[in-house]
Amino acid sequence: MGRVNALAPNDPSDASDPSPSSRLRSSGDPIAADDRSDAPDPLAAFQALRTPEGTGLLDGLRSYDPSQELATATRLRRSHPAALVSAALGQARLRQRAVAKFGAEDAYRMFFTPNGVEQATRTSVATHRARRFAAGGVRSVADLCCGIGGDAIALARAGIRVLAVDRDPLTAEVARANAVALGLDGLIEVRCADVAGVDTSSYDAVFVDPARRGGRGRIFDPEAYSPPLSWATGAALAAPRAALKIAPGIPHEAIPAQAEAEWISDGGDVKEAVLWFGEGFAAGSYRATVLPAGATLWSASPPPAPPVGPVGRYLYEPDGAVIRAHLVADLVERCEGRLLDETIAYITSDEPYESPYTSGYEITDQLPFNMKKLKALLRERKVGVLTVKKRGSAVEPEELRRRMKLQGPESATVFLTRVAGAPTMLIGHPLTRQARSVRSSAYTCESG
């Protein structure tokens, strides 16, 4: 394919939903959000939260205001032990943060650690993966490095029996509590153990979510994951079917030849990549899945390099999962379009095109990069609200908006990019549904 595949989406995808860090080492996470040296043993503090007194305390903190925490803590300590109040307040904060990933109904019944909230798979992505397993006939999964149990919950809700394994005692206890809290303990067995010593031969499939964070932050080398990608791949190949959750920024050359690679976005942000192994998955193929639509773009092999040409009336911004999966050329072919530049993932065409894999815009103006000309044009159009998008430009959107001194009732979108290597500004507005020609409405597209 063309050089456009060397580029990543603008969003910092690798920072989204990193995999749990309490894997083959002890995480030592406190149950509260703070990390005080005089805090009680985290496991003991968590167990106290599950007593009738702790449960009642947590139930009363569902809607508490964190900005009033000092007053709340002072009031509660009059009738409860200080350590229990501290643990409950920390857990209440974590539950509030977890709503974005798990939804309010589940989040306020579940338990979390700080790492668990930050690093667990969001429900929409875990549900998608569980449905793929179930569709392939999988009825039992060994979830290795299970964290707080987000994926195990989704698998169980898909009717799959789960062995959830994590080495950290607190993390395993939280996963066990979550299975009970959601009424799924009949399908989820939680085991505190080193995943390397777990026999998975009796399970239909294996799911591995290696830790991609260490003491110094995010880990980019797959062999520095915990466990390393090579170990996880070996565990996957030994199972009838398997899935490995990895960072979406993984180099394509690091992907095992036996795997089908899938990149998943949710709400426009790339959340993760998954390597699928075994029966029902096409080794060497690439897939981009867009949630919540559930749209899947798949190719058995990378398409040839797409054509490059002049700016047409319409511009399309591919979803980040499509870019990560190196399937931009596939979209270029489907919309009968072309790239603006061989290194930039912007597609242009002369006819409107609708797809769940792109955001479409109608272009009204094309200018060489020139701040003064852009300011004059926006003033003439009475633009007061400006959306700035960029690929291949060093200009910061906030700086551009500041210099434009916008006033007026109209809105516009400006693209700072390159056209055939030349710095260019494109001005337009999003396509409305009525203006689109639905030439590709199928949510599942495959190309050979």
mmCIF file of C-alpha atoms in Angstrom, residues 19 121 129 133 142-145 151 205-210 212 222-223 225 227-239 241-248 250 254-256 258-264 272-277 281:
data_model
loop_
_atom_site.group_PDB
_atom_site.id
_atom_site.type_symbol
_atom_site.label_atom_id
_atom_site.label_comp_id
_atom_site.label_asym_id
_atom_site.label_seq_id
_atom_site.Cartn_x
_atom_site.Cartn_y
_atom_site.Cartn_z
ATOM 1 C CA SER A 19 -4.581 -3.064 29.470
ATOM 2 C CA THR A 121 -11.926 -2.542 28.734
ATOM 3 C CA ARG A 129 -15.299 -9.218 21.552
ATOM 4 C CA PHE A 133 -16.292 -15.546 20.579
ATOM 5 C CA ALA A 142 -9.789 -18.813 30.132
ATOM 6 C CA ASP A 143 -9.408 -15.061 30.740
ATOM 7 C CA LEU A 144 -5.739 -14.652 31.617
ATOM 8 C CA CYS A 145 -4.763 -11.343 33.269
ATOM 9 C CA ASP A 151 -14.021 -8.805 29.904
ATOM 10 C CA ALA A 205 -10.656 -20.407 23.928
ATOM 11 C CA VAL A 206 -8.079 -18.240 25.676
ATOM 12 C CA PHE A 207 -8.150 -14.473 26.104
ATOM 13 C CA VAL A 208 -4.960 -12.686 27.179
ATOM 14 C CA ASP A 209 -4.720 -9.025 28.144
ATOM 15 C CA PRO A 210 -1.025 -8.337 28.875
ATOM 16 C CA ARG A 212 1.272 -2.492 28.831
ATOM 17 C CA PRO A 222 5.494 -5.871 22.788
ATOM 18 C CA GLU A 223 8.212 -8.062 24.299
ATOM 19 C CA TYR A 225 4.525 -6.484 27.989
ATOM 20 C CA PRO A 227 3.512 -11.313 29.955
ATOM 21 C CA PRO A 228 5.497 -10.699 26.737
ATOM 22 C CA LEU A 229 3.683 -10.889 23.412
ATOM 23 C CA SER A 230 5.711 -13.974 22.485
ATOM 24 C CA TRP A 231 4.424 -15.823 25.585
ATOM 25 C CA ALA A 232 0.854 -14.681 24.934
ATOM 26 C CA THR A 233 1.121 -15.778 21.306
ATOM 27 C CA GLY A 234 2.351 -19.193 22.395
ATOM 28 C CA ALA A 235 -0.597 -19.534 24.772
ATOM 29 C CA ALA A 236 -2.949 -18.488 21.971
ATOM 30 C CA LEU A 237 -1.545 -20.967 19.461
ATOM 31 C CA ALA A 238 -1.924 -23.782 21.987
ATOM 32 C CA ALA A 239 -5.674 -23.119 22.251
ATOM 33 C CA ARG A 241 -9.254 -20.246 19.522
ATOM 34 C CA ALA A 242 -7.758 -17.192 21.183
ATOM 35 C CA ALA A 243 -7.724 -13.419 21.342
ATOM 36 C CA LEU A 244 -4.894 -11.158 22.536
ATOM 37 C CA LYS A 245 -5.588 -7.549 23.445
ATOM 38 C CA ILE A 246 -2.707 -5.284 22.394
ATOM 39 C CA ALA A 247 -1.924 -1.593 21.947
ATOM 40 C CA PRO A 248 -3.507 -0.131 18.779
ATOM 41 C CA ILE A 250 1.549 -1.958 17.418
ATOM 42 C CA ALA A 254 5.196 -7.203 14.988
ATOM 43 C CA ILE A 255 1.887 -8.968 14.357
ATOM 44 C CA PRO A 256 2.273 -12.775 14.254
ATOM 45 C CA GLN A 258 -0.961 -16.684 12.354
ATOM 46 C CA ALA A 259 -3.194 -13.848 13.591
ATOM 47 C CA GLU A 260 -6.142 -11.932 12.236
ATOM 48 C CA ALA A 261 -5.615 -8.348 13.425
ATOM 49 C CA GLU A 262 -8.583 -6.180 14.375
ATOM 50 C CA TRP A 263 -8.573 -2.508 15.367
ATOM 51 C CA ILE A 264 -11.623 -1.246 17.281
ATOM 52 C CA GLU A 272 -7.545 -1.210 21.167
ATOM 53 C CA ALA A 273 -6.306 -3.849 18.794
ATOM 54 C CA VAL A 274 -7.034 -7.564 19.081
ATOM 55 C CA LEU A 275 -5.160 -10.495 17.572
ATOM 56 C CA TRP A 276 -7.454 -13.450 16.820
ATOM 57 C CA PHE A 277 -6.135 -16.982 16.412
ATOM 58 C CA PHE A 281 -10.279 -16.353 11.995
#
